[in-house]
Amino acid sequence: MKAKQSLGSRLAEGVSGGLVRVFLIVVGLFWLVPTIGLLLASLRSPEDIAASGWWKVFTEPSQITFDSYSKLLENEDITSSLVNTVWITVPATLLVVIVGSLAGYAFAWMEFPGRDWWFLGVVGLLVVPVQVALIPIAELFGEIGIFGTVIGVVLFHVGFGLPFAVFLLRNFFAEIPRELLEAARLDGAGELRLFFRVVMPLGAPAIASLGIFQFLWVWNDMLVALIFSDSGSQPITVALQTQVRQFGNNIDVLAPGAFISMVVPLAVFFAFQRQFVSGVMAGAVK
Amino acid sequence: MTSATAAGGVKPPAVPKSRKSVTGTRRTVAALFLLPALVLLGALVVYPIGYSVVRSFYDQSGDGFAGIDNYKALFTDEGIRTALKNNIIWVVFAPTVATVLGLIFAVLTERVRWGTAFKLVVFMPMAISMLAAGIIFRLVYDQDPDKGVANAVWVGVHDTFTQASAFPKAHPGRESPLEPAGGGAFITKSPVRTGETVSLPLVGVAPDLMPDDAKPAVAAKPEPDKITGTTWQDFTRGQGVGTLNRVDSSELGYAGMRIEAVKDGRVVASATAADDGTFTLPASADGAQLRLPDSNFKEPYAGLDWLGPSLVTPAIIGAYIWMWAGFAMVLIAAGLAGVPRELLEAARVDGASEWQVFRRVTVPLLAPVLAVVTVTLMINVLKIFDLVFIIAPGSAQDDANVLALELYRKGFSEDQPGIASAISVFLLLLVIPVMWFNVRRLRREVRR
């Protein structure tokens, strides 16, 4: 009886195991095909794209060409917007990490009146939609003359990156063993020394998660830059966005452009998967 | 993303018993550490909230107090109402579908050895910009089944189950014995008799749309007590019609054309043309008119108009799910790893089927994670902008409208900052419950 049952259930398991595998492979293809489509489209001439689907390259591999890429890299608008993306993303990430660490440390280990209330206030800001700030900040930046500049875009990203940064780092720093800090203090370390030599190194995992998160967030942003940058300071997302209205005619710019804009975030993602995932988790799961 | 996250941190920080500062920090030092963050947050987040709230009660120029007029516009303005309706669709469907898919993927990947590779593939779109995802899906949703992969697949499936019609755009040429019979069908001008041969020539089918098995047309031979005939394309590219209404050697038969004999409005006999275009009808068709029914001439199925007014929102939601199901999957998989295996085993030993284990044990245990994921995605979806802005073509932007897009339009291209501010305050009000929840939970944790 028992043997029979286990044989039957083993059979059932074998069949359902096969089904599970087939299902997951189909889903995996569903997830891969759109990106492959973009890649292959970027490797064909606009004439070929207008004539047939990207899957044609499987039967006519001779269609593959890097012309769109080489033309794109001669396109002044695109190359300068790529440079802008870097000029926006790097400072916005560094500033959030530094300012967030300072505040996170203060909230975790310093004593001052109303500390926990201030911290709860910051936590409350976690879910504030950026939309609330678009109009007021546009006017503010206009008045102080940084509307349309890289500085303005960076500042906006720092402002909206900070609540999460402070929240994440304060929680992480609070778990540093008290003895470590006290020992350093007894050795005569000053506040700054303590911060840079003890807290920052011990907090490295959280800082890395935060940095990667913020980096991807800013690199991939379009909305904020759409409003706060001008044609001289716009990042790649905004430069490409202007071409979308004539999608069919600009496919030779859009497809390779989108792919180039994806290369950096994808490289970061694959290189730092673990930190990225733990950043995602810190943001949501408990 | 960052500011979108619903809440709650890594594990509740192990709060030191007495959280005095480490051996007496001076308050001025604390203030210096905090100052940059508080100044930036104050100027860039807190001040704008206040400003938007005040601004939303003033008219578009900002000079006159407008009371709640701007908020009334939320419910009277045509564009905003569409946006509101679409936002509701988004908030209801996108987070739930993404969470359910994430749950299914998380549970199933535990059963295959290459689960990690699968997770990587599904999670990857989270790393790219919504702009790039938008461009990717503009390509996917291209209307032409020869270019857009969505319609290529859809048409393929569709044509497997329904017969494709063979002769789109075919129509009678000059001095034809055929005339339109309404509804796209064609009928002979005069009745046919047994022993006669009938010519049913048409023109207008593009050479590459002719059936693959079409052979050069052959003039039918008369047979006693039967009606015979030929239906063919009376035209050859580069050679014209040849002899009008006569079969020329270079002309192709309409292989598979359906022919009906109609007498007094009733179909009395029917036939299908052979590869060379010939057909034979029995004596019962004597005195009938021959009709080529409209089913011969339907346009080939062109697939769905993904980015047309009725499908554009579901189509964009599909792109969103492509991006975010991986987020749900990773969080749920982490929750799943924390589910005690013994519980699942115990249920299996008790004779529960896999489905029962999933339904009665796994899902209830994961409920808190599922809730957090869904709420996080809801907050995220509330503010959806880039995907709609990029994927919806100009002609469908009004139909695909969402609140964040409408805010952008009102605030930055239609010069109505009062209404735009009201929309932003409305969005803020919607996330206040989550804000309150976050603060309450954290307060319990930071309390000494």
Coordinates of C-alpha atoms in Angstrom, one line a residue, chain B residues 88-303:
Chain B
I88 CA -8.1 53.4 -10.0
I89 CA -7.6 50.7 -12.7
W90 CA -3.9 50.9 -12.2
V91 CA -4.0 50.7 -8.4
V92 CA -6.5 47.8 -8.4
F93 CA -4.8 45.6 -11.0
A94 CA -1.1 46.3 -11.3
P95 CA -0.1 45.6 -7.7
T96 CA -2.3 42.6 -7.3
V97 CA -1.3 40.9 -10.6
A98 CA 2.4 41.7 -9.9
T99 CA 2.1 40.3 -6.4
V100 CA 0.2 37.1 -7.5
L101 CA 2.8 36.5 -10.2
G102 CA 5.6 37.1 -7.7
L103 CA 4.1 34.6 -5.4
I104 CA 3.7 32.0 -8.1
F105 CA 7.2 32.5 -9.3
A106 CA 8.7 32.5 -5.8
V107 CA 6.9 29.2 -4.9
L108 CA 7.7 27.4 -8.2
T109 CA 11.4 28.5 -8.5
E110 CA 12.0 26.6 -5.2
R111 CA 11.4 23.4 -7.2
V112 CA 13.9 23.8 -10.0
R113 CA 17.6 23.7 -9.8
W114 CA 18.0 26.8 -12.0
G115 CA 15.7 28.9 -9.8
T116 CA 18.3 31.5 -9.3
A117 CA 18.9 32.1 -13.0
F118 CA 15.1 32.4 -13.4
K119 CA 14.9 35.0 -10.6
L120 CA 17.7 37.0 -12.2
V121 CA 15.9 37.1 -15.5
V122 CA 12.6 38.3 -14.0
F123 CA 14.3 40.7 -11.5
M124 CA 16.5 42.3 -14.1
P125 CA 14.0 44.8 -15.5
M126 CA 13.9 46.5 -12.1
A127 CA 17.4 47.8 -12.8
I128 CA 16.5 49.6 -16.0
S129 CA 14.8 52.9 -16.4
M130 CA 11.1 53.2 -17.2
L131 CA 12.1 55.2 -20.3
A132 CA 14.1 52.2 -21.6
A133 CA 11.3 49.8 -20.6
G134 CA 8.9 52.1 -22.4
I135 CA 10.9 52.0 -25.6
I136 CA 11.2 48.3 -25.3
F137 CA 7.4 48.0 -25.1
R138 CA 6.8 50.4 -27.9
L139 CA 8.6 47.9 -30.0
V140 CA 6.7 45.0 -28.5
Y141 CA 3.3 46.6 -29.1
D142 CA 3.9 47.7 -32.7
Q143 CA 0.6 47.3 -34.5
D144 CA 2.1 45.6 -37.5
P145 CA 2.2 41.8 -36.9
D146 CA 5.4 41.7 -39.0
K147 CA 7.2 44.0 -36.6
G148 CA 5.6 43.9 -33.1
V149 CA 6.2 40.7 -31.3
A150 CA 3.0 40.9 -29.3
N151 CA 0.8 41.0 -32.4
A152 CA 3.0 38.5 -34.2
V153 CA 2.3 35.9 -31.5
W154 CA -1.3 36.9 -31.2
V155 CA -2.0 36.7 -34.9
G156 CA -0.1 33.4 -35.0
V157 CA -2.4 32.0 -32.3
H158 CA -5.5 33.5 -33.9
D159 CA -4.8 32.1 -37.3
T160 CA -4.1 28.6 -36.0
F161 CA -7.7 28.5 -34.8
T162 CA -9.6 30.4 -37.5
Q163 CA -9.1 30.0 -41.2
A164 CA -7.4 32.9 -42.8
S165 CA -9.2 34.3 -45.8
A166 CA -7.3 34.1 -49.0
F167 CA -8.1 36.9 -51.4
P168 CA -8.2 40.3 -49.7
K169 CA -9.0 43.3 -52.0
A170 CA -10.0 41.0 -55.0
H171 CA -12.6 42.7 -57.1
P172 CA -14.1 42.5 -60.6
G173 CA -12.1 44.1 -63.4
R174 CA -13.4 45.9 -66.6
E175 CA -16.4 44.4 -68.4
S176 CA -16.6 41.7 -65.8
P177 CA -19.4 39.1 -65.7
L178 CA -19.5 39.7 -62.0
E179 CA -21.0 42.6 -60.0
P180 CA -20.9 43.4 -56.3
A181 CA -23.6 41.6 -54.3
G182 CA -23.4 43.7 -51.2
G183 CA -21.4 42.9 -48.0
G184 CA -18.3 42.3 -50.0
A185 CA -19.5 39.4 -52.0
F186 CA -19.7 39.2 -55.8
I187 CA -22.3 37.6 -58.0
T188 CA -22.7 36.8 -61.8
K189 CA -24.9 39.2 -63.7
S190 CA -26.8 36.4 -65.4
P191 CA -27.9 32.9 -64.4
V192 CA -25.8 29.9 -65.5
R193 CA -26.9 26.7 -67.4
T194 CA -25.7 23.1 -67.3
G195 CA -23.2 22.3 -70.0
E196 CA -21.9 25.8 -70.0
T197 CA -18.5 27.0 -68.8
V198 CA -18.4 30.0 -66.6
S199 CA -15.6 32.6 -66.2
L200 CA -15.2 34.3 -62.8
P201 CA -12.2 36.6 -63.3
L202 CA -11.2 39.0 -60.6
V203 CA -8.2 41.4 -60.2
G204 CA -6.4 43.1 -57.3
V205 CA -4.8 40.4 -55.2
A206 CA -1.2 41.4 -54.5
P207 CA 1.1 38.6 -55.9
D208 CA 2.7 37.9 -52.5
L209 CA -0.8 37.4 -51.0
M210 CA -1.8 34.8 -53.5
P211 CA -2.1 31.3 -52.0
D212 CA 1.1 29.3 -52.2
D213 CA -0.5 26.4 -53.9
A214 CA -2.1 28.5 -56.7
K215 CA -1.3 27.1 -60.1
P216 CA -1.6 28.6 -63.6
A217 CA -5.3 28.9 -64.4
V218 CA -6.9 26.5 -66.8
A219 CA -10.0 27.1 -68.9
A220 CA -12.7 24.7 -67.8
K221 CA -14.0 22.1 -70.3
P222 CA -17.8 21.9 -70.6
E223 CA -19.5 18.8 -69.2
P224 CA -23.0 17.6 -69.8
D225 CA -25.4 18.0 -66.8
K226 CA -22.8 20.0 -64.9
I227 CA -21.7 23.5 -64.6
T228 CA -18.0 24.0 -64.9
G229 CA -15.9 27.1 -64.7
T230 CA -12.7 28.8 -63.7
T231 CA -12.0 31.6 -61.2
W232 CA -8.7 33.2 -61.5
Q233 CA -6.7 36.4 -61.3
D234 CA -7.2 38.0 -64.7
F235 CA -4.0 40.0 -64.4
T236 CA -0.2 39.4 -64.4
R237 CA 2.2 41.8 -62.9
G238 CA 4.2 43.4 -65.7
Q239 CA 1.9 41.9 -68.4
G240 CA -1.4 43.5 -67.6
V241 CA -4.8 41.7 -68.2
G242 CA -3.7 39.9 -71.4
T243 CA -7.0 38.9 -73.1
L244 CA -9.8 40.5 -71.0
N245 CA -11.9 37.9 -69.2
R246 CA -10.0 35.0 -70.8
V247 CA -7.5 32.7 -69.1
D248 CA -3.9 33.5 -70.2
S249 CA -1.1 31.1 -69.5
S250 CA 0.7 33.4 -67.1
E251 CA -2.4 34.0 -64.9
L252 CA -3.0 32.1 -61.6
G253 CA -6.1 30.2 -60.5
Y254 CA -7.7 31.3 -57.3
A255 CA -7.0 28.1 -55.4
G256 CA -9.5 27.5 -52.6
M257 CA -12.0 30.2 -53.7
R258 CA -15.5 29.3 -52.4
I259 CA -18.3 29.5 -55.0
E260 CA -22.0 29.3 -54.2
A261 CA -24.9 28.8 -56.6
V262 CA -27.8 31.0 -55.5
K263 CA -31.4 30.6 -56.7
D264 CA -34.1 32.8 -55.3
G265 CA -31.9 33.9 -52.5
R266 CA -31.1 30.4 -51.4
V267 CA -27.8 28.6 -51.8
V268 CA -28.5 25.5 -53.8
A269 CA -25.0 24.2 -54.4
S270 CA -21.5 25.1 -53.6
A271 CA -17.9 24.3 -54.6
T272 CA -14.3 25.1 -53.9
A273 CA -11.9 26.0 -56.7
A274 CA -9.0 23.6 -57.4
D275 CA -5.4 24.8 -57.5
D276 CA -5.8 25.8 -61.1
G277 CA -9.0 27.7 -60.4
T278 CA -11.4 25.2 -61.9
F279 CA -14.6 24.1 -60.2
T280 CA -17.6 22.0 -61.0
L281 CA -21.2 22.4 -59.8
P282 CA -24.0 19.7 -60.0
A283 CA -27.1 20.0 -62.2
S284 CA -29.1 21.4 -59.2
A285 CA -27.3 24.7 -59.9
D286 CA -29.0 25.0 -63.2
G287 CA -30.5 28.5 -63.6
A288 CA -28.8 29.8 -60.5
Q289 CA -26.4 32.8 -60.2
L290 CA -22.9 32.1 -59.0
R291 CA -21.8 34.0 -56.0
L292 CA -18.3 34.5 -54.5
P293 CA -19.2 34.9 -50.8
D294 CA -17.5 37.7 -48.7
S295 CA -15.6 35.2 -46.6
N296 CA -13.2 34.9 -49.5
F297 CA -12.3 38.6 -49.4
K298 CA -11.8 39.5 -45.7
E299 CA -8.7 41.3 -44.8
P300 CA -6.2 39.1 -43.1
Y301 CA -6.4 39.4 -39.3
A302 CA -4.1 42.2 -38.2
G303 CA -4.0 41.6 -34.5

